[in-house]
Amino acid sequence: MKTPPSFLDDAQTERLAELLELRAVPFQGFNLEALDGYLSALTVGPELVLPSEWQPQVWGPKPPRWENEAEVEEVQNLLMGLWNTCVARAEAGEDLPEHLSPLMWLPEDPMAEHPDDLDVGHDWSIGFFRGVELREAAWDAWLDREDWIEEIFALLEQLASGEVLPEDYPKEPAVPVSYRERLEIVASLPGMLADLHEYRIEQMTPRTPVRRAAAPDRNAPCPCGSGRKYKKCCGAN
C-alpha cells in the first residue's frame, strides 16, 4: 500500500471526484463537496472515528465493486489523502494556502452578483452534519458546554437549509439566506474549523491533577512557626 499524500493535488482531486460521481453519487453516496464536509467534521470532532467506520458511508448503502486491487489501493490512497488535507486545513487556520481550501463549488466570479437561490455550501454542510451523526452524543456534549460551537452549527444549518429561523418561529416565517450571506459563511469556514481543532486538542490533552500537601497532624506543631499546635492555630478554621 502506498503512503497516502499529505494533501490532494488538482489531478488527484479530479480523480476522486470522478470516482465518486461514478460509484457513489448514483447510489446515495457522497459527491466530492459533501465528502470534504464529512471528513472535516470527523477530523475536528470530539472523538476519533476510524476509516473502517467512516469509509463505508461514503459510497451509500452498498459497497461498490472495484475493478481490481490496484483500483482499491488507488481509492484508499485518495480517501486518506483527502483526510490528510482536512487535517492540514484545520491546523492551518484562517490563512490557508490555496491547495487546502474547502472543496466546494463556487461560481467563476464569486464576488459578482448572483441569485439568492444559488445554494453554495449546501452539499458541504450536509456532509459535515453526516459526519457529526457518527458521534452525535459527543458533539451534543460539546454543544451543551460551548455556546460558540452552537453558533457555528447555526451558521452551517443556514447553509444546509437555506433559511434563518427567527426567535419566535413558527409565528414568524423563516427568512431565506441570501447569496452574500452564504458567501460570508463559506469564507469563515477555515476559522471555524481551526477553532474546533484547537478545542479538540485542548479536550484531548491530559490534565495533571493538582496535588495538595497533606495537612499536619492536628496535635503537631503548626508549620507556620507560631509554636502552637496545628489544631489551635492554622488548623482551627
mmCIF file of N, CA, C and O in Angstrom, residues 14 16 18 26 28 30 36 39 43 46 48 53 76 78 80 119 125 129 157 173 175 191 207-208:
data_model
loop_
_atom_site.group_PDB
_atom_site.id
_atom_site.type_symbol
_atom_site.label_atom_id
_atom_site.label_comp_id
_atom_site.label_asym_id
_atom_site.label_seq_id
_atom_site.Cartn_x
_atom_site.Cartn_y
_atom_site.Cartn_z
ATOM 1 N N GLU A 14 -9.449 15.703 -8.930
ATOM 2 C CA GLU A 14 -10.335 15.417 -10.064
ATOM 3 C C GLU A 14 -10.609 13.927 -10.177
ATOM 4 O O GLU A 14 -11.740 13.516 -10.487
ATOM 5 N N LEU A 16 -10.616 11.695 -7.692
ATOM 6 C CA LEU A 16 -11.532 11.300 -6.630
ATOM 7 C C LEU A 16 -12.951 11.758 -6.954
ATOM 8 O O LEU A 16 -13.920 10.993 -6.759
ATOM 9 N N GLU A 18 -14.240 12.131 -9.871
ATOM 10 C CA GLU A 18 -14.716 11.250 -10.950
ATOM 11 C C GLU A 18 -15.197 9.914 -10.389
ATOM 12 O O GLU A 18 -16.270 9.416 -10.767
ATOM 13 N N PRO A 26 -24.601 8.020 -7.711
ATOM 14 C CA PRO A 26 -25.810 7.334 -8.195
ATOM 15 C C PRO A 26 -26.409 6.365 -7.173
ATOM 16 O O PRO A 26 -27.542 5.905 -7.350
ATOM 17 N N GLN A 28 -26.664 6.961 -3.695
ATOM 18 C CA GLN A 28 -26.931 7.687 -2.459
ATOM 19 C C GLN A 28 -25.672 7.913 -1.615
ATOM 20 O O GLN A 28 -25.734 8.034 -0.393
ATOM 21 N N PHE A 30 -21.704 10.074 -1.351
ATOM 22 C CA PHE A 30 -21.261 11.463 -1.332
ATOM 23 C C PHE A 30 -20.691 11.914 -2.668
ATOM 24 O O PHE A 30 -20.020 11.138 -3.358
ATOM 25 N N ASP A 36 -15.907 16.263 1.491
ATOM 26 C CA ASP A 36 -14.998 17.201 2.137
ATOM 27 C C ASP A 36 -15.604 17.718 3.447
ATOM 28 O O ASP A 36 -14.910 17.825 4.462
ATOM 29 N N LEU A 39 -15.554 14.686 6.062
ATOM 30 C CA LEU A 39 -14.252 14.439 6.670
ATOM 31 C C LEU A 39 -13.803 15.606 7.536
ATOM 32 O O LEU A 39 -13.095 15.417 8.526
ATOM 33 N N THR A 43 -12.452 15.136 11.342
ATOM 34 C CA THR A 43 -11.089 15.490 11.740
ATOM 35 C C THR A 43 -11.045 16.542 12.843
ATOM 36 O O THR A 43 -10.013 16.686 13.496
ATOM 37 N N PRO A 46 -15.082 15.483 18.388
ATOM 38 C CA PRO A 46 -14.687 15.151 19.757
ATOM 39 C C PRO A 46 -14.082 13.772 19.947
ATOM 40 O O PRO A 46 -13.428 13.528 20.953
ATOM 41 N N LEU A 48 -12.209 10.163 17.929
ATOM 42 C CA LEU A 48 -11.615 9.571 16.733
ATOM 43 C C LEU A 48 -12.601 8.598 16.087
ATOM 44 O O LEU A 48 -13.217 7.782 16.774
ATOM 45 N N GLU A 53 -14.989 2.651 9.936
ATOM 46 C CA GLU A 53 -16.356 3.100 10.233
ATOM 47 C C GLU A 53 -16.837 4.153 9.249
ATOM 48 O O GLU A 53 -17.981 4.103 8.795
ATOM 49 N N GLN A 76 -8.287 3.992 -1.803
ATOM 50 C CA GLN A 76 -7.881 4.128 -0.400
ATOM 51 C C GLN A 76 -6.911 5.294 -0.223
ATOM 52 O O GLN A 76 -7.033 6.083 0.720
ATOM 53 N N LEU A 78 -6.589 7.931 -2.168
ATOM 54 C CA LEU A 78 -7.271 9.199 -2.419
ATOM 55 C C LEU A 78 -8.113 9.615 -1.210
ATOM 56 O O LEU A 78 -8.119 10.790 -0.817
ATOM 57 N N MET A 80 -7.700 8.731 1.983
ATOM 58 C CA MET A 80 -6.837 9.118 3.092
ATOM 59 C C MET A 80 -6.069 10.409 2.767
ATOM 60 O O MET A 80 -5.741 11.184 3.669
ATOM 61 N N ASP A 119 -27.217 27.896 -4.115
ATOM 62 C CA ASP A 119 -27.011 27.356 -2.763
ATOM 63 C C ASP A 119 -25.573 26.913 -2.504
ATOM 64 O O ASP A 119 -25.315 25.749 -2.184
ATOM 65 N N SER A 125 -22.113 21.458 3.858
ATOM 66 C CA SER A 125 -22.698 21.462 5.207
ATOM 67 C C SER A 125 -23.489 20.178 5.474
ATOM 68 O O SER A 125 -23.462 19.656 6.596
ATOM 69 N N PHE A 129 -22.699 17.571 8.630
ATOM 70 C CA PHE A 129 -23.658 17.048 9.607
ATOM 71 C C PHE A 129 -23.759 15.527 9.536
ATOM 72 O O PHE A 129 -24.055 14.879 10.556
ATOM 73 N N GLU A 157 -26.177 25.251 9.611
ATOM 74 C CA GLU A 157 -27.590 24.933 9.358
ATOM 75 C C GLU A 157 -28.173 25.885 8.323
ATOM 76 O O GLU A 157 -29.013 25.491 7.508
ATOM 77 N N PRO A 173 -42.303 33.737 9.874
ATOM 78 C CA PRO A 173 -41.756 32.791 8.887
ATOM 79 C C PRO A 173 -40.229 32.815 8.852
ATOM 80 O O PRO A 173 -39.584 33.786 9.257
ATOM 81 N N VAL A 175 -36.569 33.181 7.294
ATOM 82 C CA VAL A 175 -36.026 34.168 6.362
ATOM 83 C C VAL A 175 -35.000 33.480 5.454
ATOM 84 O O VAL A 175 -34.080 32.826 5.950
ATOM 85 N N GLY A 191 -11.699 29.486 9.663
ATOM 86 C CA GLY A 191 -11.584 29.911 11.048
ATOM 87 C C GLY A 191 -12.399 29.037 11.987
ATOM 88 O O GLY A 191 -11.944 28.700 13.093
ATOM 89 N N ARG A 207 -4.898 16.322 31.685
ATOM 90 C CA ARG A 207 -4.666 17.356 32.689
ATOM 91 C C ARG A 207 -4.026 16.739 33.919
ATOM 92 O O ARG A 207 -4.516 15.739 34.433
ATOM 93 N N THR A 208 -2.942 17.335 34.412
ATOM 94 C CA THR A 208 -2.261 16.848 35.603
ATOM 95 C C THR A 208 -3.034 17.304 36.835
ATOM 96 O O THR A 208 -3.245 18.509 37.026
#
